[in-house]
N, CA, C and O atoms as CSV, one atom per row, in Angstrom:
chain,resi,resn,atom,element,x,y,z
A,1,MET,N,N,-50.179,-30.107,-11.041
A,1,MET,CA,C,-49.905,-28.711,-10.437
A,1,MET,C,C,-51.218,-28.153,-9.735
A,1,MET,O,O,-52.400,-28.311,-10.039
A,2,LEU,N,N,-50.709,-27.550,-8.846
A,2,LEU,CA,C,-51.989,-26.975,-7.894
A,2,LEU,C,C,-52.471,-25.690,-8.536
A,2,LEU,O,O,-51.555,-24.928,-8.845
A,3,MET,N,N,-53.572,-25.317,-8.779
A,3,MET,CA,C,-54.115,-24.039,-9.668
A,3,MET,C,C,-54.734,-23.236,-8.362
A,3,MET,O,O,-55.605,-23.758,-7.667
A,4,LEU,N,N,-54.256,-22.045,-8.118
A,4,LEU,CA,C,-54.739,-21.236,-6.849
A,4,LEU,C,C,-55.330,-20.044,-7.828
A,4,LEU,O,O,-55.161,-20.078,-9.047
A,5,SER,N,N,-55.983,-19.076,-7.208
A,5,SER,CA,C,-56.676,-17.999,-7.843
A,5,SER,C,C,-55.294,-16.725,-8.030
A,5,SER,O,O,-55.557,-15.549,-7.777
A,6,THR,N,N,-54.185,-17.040,-8.386
A,6,THR,CA,C,-53.073,-15.922,-8.582
A,6,THR,C,C,-53.280,-15.373,-10.029
A,6,THR,O,O,-52.303,-15.332,-10.777
A,7,CYS,N,N,-54.298,-15.021,-10.388
A,7,CYS,CA,C,-54.321,-14.345,-11.521
A,7,CYS,C,C,-54.346,-15.176,-12.694
A,7,CYS,O,O,-54.154,-14.610,-13.770
A,8,GLY,N,N,-54.528,-16.292,-12.682
A,8,GLY,CA,C,-54.519,-17.297,-13.678
A,8,GLY,C,C,-53.067,-18.087,-13.531
A,8,GLY,O,O,-52.972,-19.010,-14.340
A,9,LYS,N,N,-52.135,-17.947,-12.827
A,9,LYS,CA,C,-50.793,-18.351,-12.902
A,9,LYS,C,C,-50.749,-19.610,-11.867
A,9,LYS,O,O,-51.366,-19.581,-10.802
A,10,HIS,N,N,-50.053,-20.586,-12.235
A,10,HIS,CA,C,-49.695,-21.454,-11.310
A,10,HIS,C,C,-49.284,-21.302,-9.969
A,10,HIS,O,O,-48.989,-20.135,-9.710
A,11,LEU,N,N,-49.155,-22.169,-8.939
A,11,LEU,CA,C,-48.440,-21.801,-7.623
A,11,LEU,C,C,-47.045,-21.721,-7.688
A,11,LEU,O,O,-46.331,-20.965,-7.029
A,12,ASP,N,N,-46.627,-22.721,-8.699
A,12,ASP,CA,C,-45.269,-23.041,-8.995
A,12,ASP,C,C,-44.470,-21.653,-9.663
A,12,ASP,O,O,-43.382,-21.219,-9.286
A,13,ASP,N,N,-45.104,-21.241,-10.470
A,13,ASP,CA,C,-44.628,-19.965,-11.187
A,13,ASP,C,C,-44.671,-18.807,-10.562
A,13,ASP,O,O,-44.028,-17.817,-10.909
A,14,VAL,N,N,-45.736,-18.896,-9.226
A,14,VAL,CA,C,-45.540,-17.646,-8.542
A,14,VAL,C,C,-44.341,-17.580,-7.456
A,14,VAL,O,O,-43.776,-16.567,-7.045
A,15,VAL,N,N,-44.091,-18.993,-7.085
A,15,VAL,CA,C,-42.983,-19.404,-6.023
A,15,VAL,C,C,-41.720,-18.856,-6.858
A,15,VAL,O,O,-40.900,-18.136,-6.289
A,16,ILE,N,N,-41.593,-19.153,-8.020
A,16,ILE,CA,C,-40.591,-19.013,-8.787
A,16,ILE,C,C,-40.335,-17.458,-9.033
A,16,ILE,O,O,-39.259,-16.927,-8.758
A,17,LEU,N,N,-41.373,-16.809,-9.551
A,17,LEU,CA,C,-41.228,-15.347,-9.626
A,17,LEU,C,C,-40.712,-14.599,-8.220
A,17,LEU,O,O,-39.876,-13.698,-8.155
A,18,GLY,N,N,-41.368,-15.159,-7.222
A,18,GLY,CA,C,-41.104,-14.449,-6.077
A,18,GLY,C,C,-39.635,-14.658,-5.608
A,18,GLY,O,O,-38.983,-13.798,-5.016
A,19,PHE,N,N,-39.205,-15.854,-5.928
A,19,PHE,CA,C,-37.753,-16.324,-5.794
A,19,PHE,C,C,-37.004,-15.487,-6.426
A,19,PHE,O,O,-36.163,-14.921,-5.727
A,20,ILE,N,N,-37.039,-15.193,-7.653
A,20,ILE,CA,C,-36.022,-14.521,-8.695
A,20,ILE,C,C,-36.210,-13.128,-8.181
A,20,ILE,O,O,-35.153,-12.510,-8.052
A,21,ARG,N,N,-37.495,-12.374,-7.801
A,21,ARG,CA,C,-37.389,-11.061,-7.273
A,21,ARG,C,C,-36.470,-10.864,-5.929
A,21,ARG,O,O,-35.736,-9.921,-5.635
A,22,GLY,N,N,-36.766,-12.108,-5.190
A,22,GLY,CA,C,-36.004,-11.848,-3.875
A,22,GLY,C,C,-34.491,-11.931,-4.383
A,22,GLY,O,O,-33.794,-10.927,-4.240
A,23,PHE,N,N,-33.903,-13.172,-5.018
A,23,PHE,CA,C,-32.792,-13.173,-5.605
A,23,PHE,C,C,-32.186,-11.702,-5.958
A,23,PHE,O,O,-31.271,-11.125,-5.370
A,24,ARG,N,N,-33.084,-11.165,-7.287
A,24,ARG,CA,C,-32.273,-9.931,-7.415
A,24,ARG,C,C,-32.093,-8.885,-6.369
A,24,ARG,O,O,-31.061,-8.214,-6.334
A,25,LEU,N,N,-33.036,-8.728,-5.539
A,25,LEU,CA,C,-33.058,-7.971,-4.446
A,25,LEU,C,C,-31.620,-8.232,-3.828
A,25,LEU,O,O,-30.825,-7.298,-3.719
A,26,ARG,N,N,-31.316,-9.466,-3.443
A,26,ARG,CA,C,-30.222,-9.752,-2.736
A,26,ARG,C,C,-29.014,-9.527,-3.462
A,26,ARG,O,O,-28.058,-9.047,-2.852
A,27,VAL,N,N,-28.898,-9.853,-4.896
A,27,VAL,CA,C,-28.141,-9.586,-5.738
A,27,VAL,C,C,-27.621,-8.085,-5.784
A,27,VAL,O,O,-26.424,-7.802,-5.823
A,28,ASN,N,N,-28.663,-7.145,-5.774
A,28,ASN,CA,C,-28.409,-5.835,-5.869
A,28,ASN,C,C,-27.805,-5.100,-4.480
A,28,ASN,O,O,-27.112,-4.086,-4.397
A,29,ILE,N,N,-28.286,-5.923,-3.489
A,29,ILE,CA,C,-27.862,-5.695,-2.147
A,29,ILE,C,C,-26.581,-5.864,-1.942
A,29,ILE,O,O,-25.831,-5.058,-1.393
A,30,MET,N,N,-26.246,-7.138,-2.470
A,30,MET,CA,C,-24.660,-7.672,-2.434
A,30,MET,C,C,-23.661,-6.829,-3.264
A,30,MET,O,O,-22.514,-6.595,-2.884
A,31,SER,N,N,-24.226,-6.364,-4.503
A,31,SER,CA,C,-23.297,-5.604,-5.321
A,31,SER,C,C,-23.108,-4.228,-4.728
A,31,SER,O,O,-22.017,-3.662,-4.793
A,32,TRP,N,N,-24.131,-3.703,-4.170
A,32,TRP,CA,C,-24.034,-2.365,-3.587
A,32,TRP,C,C,-22.869,-2.333,-2.278
A,32,TRP,O,O,-22.026,-1.475,-2.017
A,33,LEU,N,N,-23.220,-3.731,-1.527
A,33,LEU,CA,C,-22.077,-3.755,-0.440
A,33,LEU,C,C,-20.826,-3.892,-0.943
A,33,LEU,O,O,-19.904,-3.188,-0.530
A,34,PHE,N,N,-20.671,-4.778,-1.851
A,34,PHE,CA,C,-19.346,-5.223,-2.459
A,34,PHE,C,C,-18.633,-3.861,-2.991
A,34,PHE,O,O,-17.427,-3.746,-2.768
A,35,GLY,N,N,-19.323,-2.813,-3.691
A,35,GLY,CA,C,-19.152,-1.701,-4.048
A,35,GLY,C,C,-18.503,-0.802,-2.942
A,35,GLY,O,O,-17.452,-0.168,-3.039
A,36,ARG,N,N,-19.223,-0.870,-2.033
A,36,ARG,CA,C,-18.798,-0.021,-0.688
A,36,ARG,C,C,-17.455,-0.770,-0.341
A,36,ARG,O,O,-16.358,-0.213,-0.374
A,37,VAL,N,N,-17.630,-1.930,-0.047
A,37,VAL,CA,C,-16.134,-2.418,0.668
A,37,VAL,C,C,-15.213,-2.193,-0.141
A,37,VAL,O,O,-14.202,-1.656,0.313
A,38,ALA,N,N,-15.271,-2.538,-1.622
A,38,ALA,CA,C,-14.135,-2.075,-2.577
A,38,ALA,C,C,-13.630,-0.593,-2.702
A,38,ALA,O,O,-12.478,-0.260,-2.980
A,39,LEU,N,N,-14.693,0.240,-2.449
A,39,LEU,CA,C,-14.515,1.594,-2.231
A,39,LEU,C,C,-13.617,1.889,-0.923
A,39,LEU,O,O,-12.567,2.527,-1.007
A,40,TRP,N,N,-14.128,1.361,0.325
A,40,TRP,CA,C,-13.268,1.216,1.382
A,40,TRP,C,C,-11.573,1.074,1.603
A,40,TRP,O,O,-10.642,1.698,2.111
A,41,ALA,N,N,-11.825,-0.114,0.904
A,41,ALA,CA,C,-10.431,-0.700,0.669
A,41,ALA,C,C,-9.435,-0.213,-0.490
A,41,ALA,O,O,-8.261,-0.576,-0.573
A,42,ALA,N,N,-10.048,0.622,-1.330
A,42,ALA,CA,C,-9.257,1.185,-2.235
A,42,ALA,C,C,-8.749,2.633,-1.822
A,42,ALA,O,O,-7.781,3.168,-2.363
A,43,SER,N,N,-9.642,3.321,-0.618
A,43,SER,CA,C,-9.344,4.268,-0.013
A,43,SER,C,C,-8.247,4.195,0.809
A,43,SER,O,O,-7.254,4.910,0.670
A,44,ILE,N,N,-8.412,3.209,1.817
A,44,ILE,CA,C,-7.541,2.851,2.703
A,44,ILE,C,C,-6.226,2.499,2.067
A,44,ILE,O,O,-5.273,3.006,2.657
A,45,THR,N,N,-5.955,1.852,1.143
A,45,THR,CA,C,-4.749,1.430,0.458
A,45,THR,C,C,-4.275,2.639,-0.299
A,45,THR,O,O,-3.057,2.625,-0.477
A,46,GLY,N,N,-4.905,3.682,-0.794
A,46,GLY,CA,C,-4.447,4.755,-1.413
A,46,GLY,C,C,-3.923,5.763,-0.372
A,46,GLY,O,O,-2.884,6.351,-0.675
A,47,ILE,N,N,-4.467,6.029,0.748
A,47,ILE,CA,C,-4.126,6.741,1.766
A,47,ILE,C,C,-2.838,6.066,2.416
A,47,ILE,O,O,-1.897,6.827,2.643
A,48,SER,N,N,-2.711,4.880,2.702
A,48,SER,CA,C,-1.239,3.965,3.196
A,48,SER,C,C,-0.342,4.556,2.220
A,48,SER,O,O,0.603,5.249,2.598
A,49,VAL,N,N,-0.615,4.288,0.745
A,49,VAL,CA,C,0.602,4.343,-0.049
A,49,VAL,C,C,1.136,5.787,0.003
A,49,VAL,O,O,2.342,6.024,0.056
A,50,ALA,N,N,0.015,6.913,-0.018
A,50,ALA,CA,C,0.436,8.159,0.093
A,50,ALA,C,C,1.262,8.556,1.183
A,50,ALA,O,O,2.277,9.247,1.098
A,51,SER,N,N,0.767,8.082,2.195
A,51,SER,CA,C,1.368,8.342,3.700
A,51,SER,C,C,3.101,7.637,3.500
A,51,SER,O,O,4.118,8.320,3.618
A,52,LEU,N,N,3.083,6.271,3.206
A,52,LEU,CA,C,4.277,5.673,2.878
A,52,LEU,C,C,5.129,6.587,2.065
A,52,LEU,O,O,6.287,6.865,2.376
A,53,GLY,N,N,4.623,6.962,1.199
A,53,GLY,CA,C,5.717,7.848,0.123
A,53,GLY,C,C,6.021,9.059,0.667
A,53,GLY,O,O,7.161,9.479,0.466
A,54,VAL,N,N,5.101,9.861,1.450
A,54,VAL,CA,C,5.456,10.938,2.107
A,54,VAL,C,C,6.561,10.908,3.121
A,54,VAL,O,O,7.453,11.754,3.182
A,55,THR,N,N,6.421,9.737,4.015
A,55,THR,CA,C,7.272,9.314,4.902
A,55,THR,C,C,8.763,8.929,4.435
A,55,THR,O,O,9.807,9.221,5.018
A,56,ALA,N,N,8.624,8.259,3.337
A,56,ALA,CA,C,10.221,8.118,2.554
A,56,ALA,C,C,10.610,9.200,1.884
A,56,ALA,O,O,11.820,9.287,1.670
A,57,VAL,N,N,9.767,10.229,1.409
A,57,VAL,CA,C,10.634,11.188,0.993
A,57,VAL,C,C,11.063,12.080,2.031
A,57,VAL,O,O,12.069,12.753,1.808
A,58,ASP,N,N,10.409,12.210,3.238
A,58,ASP,CA,C,10.730,12.915,4.452
A,58,ASP,C,C,11.733,12.316,4.688
A,58,ASP,O,O,12.670,13.111,4.762
A,59,SER,N,N,12.127,10.986,4.899
A,59,SER,CA,C,13.244,10.560,5.697
A,59,SER,C,C,14.613,10.620,4.890
A,59,SER,O,O,15.704,10.661,5.458
A,60,VAL,N,N,14.437,10.622,3.413
A,60,VAL,CA,C,15.668,10.636,2.678
A,60,VAL,C,C,16.120,12.020,2.345
A,60,VAL,O,O,17.193,12.161,1.758
A,61,SER,N,N,15.357,13.100,2.684
A,61,SER,CA,C,15.717,14.313,2.245
A,61,SER,C,C,16.574,14.953,3.463
A,61,SER,O,O,16.324,14.720,4.645
A,62,MET,N,N,17.615,15.791,3.010
A,62,MET,CA,C,18.398,16.503,3.830
A,62,MET,C,C,18.169,17.851,4.103
A,62,MET,O,O,17.885,18.499,3.097
A,63,PRO,N,N,18.201,18.428,5.069
A,63,PRO,CA,C,18.107,19.756,5.495
A,63,PRO,C,C,19.097,20.786,4.828
A,63,PRO,O,O,20.265,20.419,4.695
A,64,GLY,N,N,18.799,21.812,4.478
A,64,GLY,CA,C,20.023,22.673,3.906
A,64,GLY,C,C,20.194,22.471,2.544
A,64,GLY,O,O,19.448,21.773,1.856
A,65,ARG,N,N,21.364,23.196,2.068
A,65,ARG,CA,C,21.691,23.217,0.597
A,65,ARG,C,C,23.062,22.416,0.704
A,65,ARG,O,O,23.804,22.451,1.685
A,66,SER,N,N,23.305,21.607,-0.590
A,66,SER,CA,C,24.477,20.872,-0.619
A,66,SER,C,C,25.791,22.162,-0.909
A,66,SER,O,O,25.619,23.256,-1.447
A,67,TYR,N,N,26.845,21.699,-0.459
A,67,TYR,CA,C,27.983,22.851,-0.611
A,67,TYR,C,C,28.644,22.800,-1.907
A,67,TYR,O,O,29.248,21.797,-2.289
A,68,THR,N,N,28.533,23.907,-2.610
A,68,THR,CA,C,29.467,23.744,-4.085
A,68,THR,C,C,30.495,24.824,-3.901
A,68,THR,O,O,30.288,25.820,-3.208
A,69,GLY,N,N,31.564,24.598,-4.523
A,69,GLY,CA,C,32.774,25.326,-4.564
A,69,GLY,C,C,33.953,24.739,-4.356
A,69,GLY,O,O,33.983,23.512,-4.450
A,70,PRO,N,N,35.039,25.380,-4.066
A,70,PRO,CA,C,36.284,24.476,-3.549
A,70,PRO,C,C,36.347,24.177,-2.113
A,70,PRO,O,O,35.864,24.879,-1.224
A,71,LEU,N,N,36.901,23.218,-1.983
A,71,LEU,CA,C,37.353,22.899,-0.377
A,71,LEU,C,C,38.305,23.881,0.220
A,71,LEU,O,O,39.176,24.471,-0.420
A,72,MET,N,N,38.056,24.018,1.573
A,72,MET,CA,C,39.176,24.811,2.245
A,72,MET,C,C,40.416,23.844,2.492
A,72,MET,O,O,40.289,22.628,2.634
A,73,PRO,N,N,41.459,24.427,2.521
A,73,PRO,CA,C,42.661,23.501,2.698
A,73,PRO,C,C,42.631,23.101,4.005
A,73,PRO,O,O,42.013,23.775,4.828
A,74,MET,N,N,43.377,21.811,4.405
A,74,MET,CA,C,43.418,21.153,5.516
A,74,MET,C,C,44.058,21.969,6.292
A,74,MET,O,O,44.836,22.774,5.781
A,75,THR,N,N,43.841,21.929,7.875
A,75,THR,CA,C,44.760,22.467,8.763
A,75,THR,C,C,45.908,21.480,9.069
A,75,THR,O,O,45.914,20.487,8.341
A,76,SER,N,N,46.849,21.555,9.973
A,76,SER,CA,C,47.923,20.773,10.302
A,76,SER,C,C,47.180,19.523,11.181
A,76,SER,O,O,47.578,18.361,11.108
A,77,ALA,N,N,46.247,19.872,11.866
A,77,ALA,CA,C,45.885,18.980,12.764
A,77,ALA,C,C,44.831,17.756,11.804
A,77,ALA,O,O,44.862,16.531,11.922
A,78,GLU,N,N,44.174,18.374,11.107
A,78,GLU,CA,C,43.347,17.495,9.994
A,78,GLU,C,C,44.350,16.626,9.401
A,78,GLU,O,O,44.163,15.412,9.315
A,79,LYS,N,N,45.567,17.285,8.925
A,79,LYS,CA,C,46.345,16.593,8.170
A,79,LYS,C,C,46.995,15.319,8.854
A,79,LYS,O,O,47.218,14.292,8.211
A,80,GLN,N,N,47.329,15.478,10.418
A,80,GLN,CA,C,47.832,14.648,11.136
A,80,GLN,C,C,46.728,13.153,11.208
A,80,GLN,O,O,47.017,11.967,11.045
A,81,VAL,N,N,45.704,13.661,11.449
A,81,VAL,CA,C,44.560,12.599,11.573
A,81,VAL,C,C,44.558,11.958,10.353
A,81,VAL,O,O,44.607,10.733,10.465
A,82,ALA,N,N,44.510,12.453,9.031
A,82,ALA,CA,C,44.479,11.781,7.744
A,82,ALA,C,C,45.878,10.729,7.760
A,82,ALA,O,O,45.894,9.555,7.390
A,83,ALA,N,N,46.975,11.497,8.280
A,83,ALA,CA,C,48.041,10.599,8.138
A,83,ALA,C,C,47.967,9.253,9.042
A,83,ALA,O,O,48.443,8.178,8.675
A,84,GLY,N,N,47.358,9.448,10.173
A,84,GLY,CA,C,47.150,8.475,11.267
A,84,GLY,C,C,46.138,7.442,10.596
A,84,GLY,O,O,46.248,6.218,10.662
A,85,LEU,N,N,45.155,8.135,9.951
A,85,LEU,CA,C,43.968,6.935,9.453
A,85,LEU,C,C,44.719,6.090,8.240
A,85,LEU,O,O,44.557,4.874,8.130
A,86,ARG,N,N,45.461,6.771,7.444
A,86,ARG,CA,C,46.006,5.918,6.613
A,86,ARG,C,C,46.857,4.910,6.939
A,86,ARG,O,O,46.809,3.808,6.392
A,87,LYS,N,N,47.798,5.266,7.969
A,87,LYS,CA,C,48.805,4.298,8.669
A,87,LYS,C,C,47.786,2.879,9.389
A,87,LYS,O,O,48.132,1.698,9.445
A,88,HIS,N,N,46.746,3.367,9.775
A,88,HIS,CA,C,46.016,2.035,10.597
A,88,HIS,C,C,45.124,1.167,9.382
A,88,HIS,O,O,44.915,-0.033,9.207
A,89,ILE,N,N,44.732,2.365,8.676
A,89,ILE,CA,C,43.859,1.445,7.454
A,89,ILE,C,C,44.751,0.409,6.439
A,89,ILE,O,O,44.418,-0.694,6.005
A,90,GLY,N,N,46.086,1.222,6.209
A,90,GLY,CA,C,47.069,0.274,5.561
A,90,GLY,C,C,47.626,-1.043,6.604
A,90,GLY,O,O,48.028,-2.154,6.260
A,91,ALA,N,N,47.534,-0.669,7.494
A,91,ALA,CA,C,47.813,-2.162,8.788
A,91,ALA,C,C,46.692,-2.744,8.693
A,91,ALA,O,O,46.859,-3.949,8.505
A,92,LEU,N,N,45.656,-2.453,8.735
A,92,LEU,CA,C,44.551,-3.442,8.734
A,92,LEU,C,C,44.161,-4.180,7.378
A,92,LEU,O,O,43.689,-5.316,7.339
A,93,ALA,N,N,44.398,-3.455,6.378
A,93,ALA,CA,C,44.139,-3.925,4.993
A,93,ALA,C,C,45.414,-4.828,4.543
A,93,ALA,O,O,45.199,-5.851,3.893
A,94,GLY,N,N,46.611,-4.491,4.851
A,94,GLY,CA,C,47.796,-5.274,4.460
A,94,GLY,C,C,48.451,-6.156,5.079
A,94,GLY,O,O,49.163,-7.002,4.539
A,95,SER,N,N,48.250,-6.018,6.335
A,95,SER,CA,C,48.909,-7.062,7.379
A,95,SER,C,C,47.854,-8.218,7.761
A,95,SER,O,O,48.074,-9.423,7.638
A,96,ILE,N,N,46.733,-7.666,8.222
A,96,ILE,CA,C,45.833,-8.556,8.778
A,96,ILE,C,C,44.762,-9.132,7.472
A,96,ILE,O,O,44.239,-10.246,7.478
A,97,GLY,N,N,44.603,-8.180,6.473
A,97,GLY,CA,C,43.907,-9.010,5.381
A,97,GLY,C,C,42.312,-8.722,5.629
A,97,GLY,O,O,41.730,-7.836,6.254
A,98,GLU,N,N,41.842,-9.878,4.852
A,98,GLU,CA,C,40.415,-9.765,4.613
A,98,GLU,C,C,39.731,-10.461,6.128
A,98,GLU,O,O,40.205,-11.492,6.605
A,99,ARG,N,N,38.756,-9.843,6.664
A,99,ARG,CA,C,38.346,-10.153,8.091
A,99,ARG,C,C,36.773,-10.902,8.200
A,99,ARG,O,O,36.146,-11.162,9.226
A,100,ASN,N,N,36.505,-11.068,7.215
A,100,ASN,CA,C,34.975,-11.895,7.136
A,100,ASN,C,C,35.002,-13.208,6.832
A,100,ASN,O,O,33.952,-13.847,6.761
């Protein structure tokens, strides 16, 4: 081993110590950078999930209030439409049958 005037230490020891200090510095920078990236990723994910939740609630909700109470009696025109629909549905379901 080569002896230099490095306060009584061998040159290899100084190089190893310098490498370890540089490695620690790199590790600290990488952990800081990873922490920042993880924070940004968590923030973007949280904002995306929140906006999707707001969009889902907004698209499903209906305006106004639901009707509660008895229904009004059908008019004669509505009764004719209901009878015509029953006739057509009966023909489709009975005589034609399954259509898929």
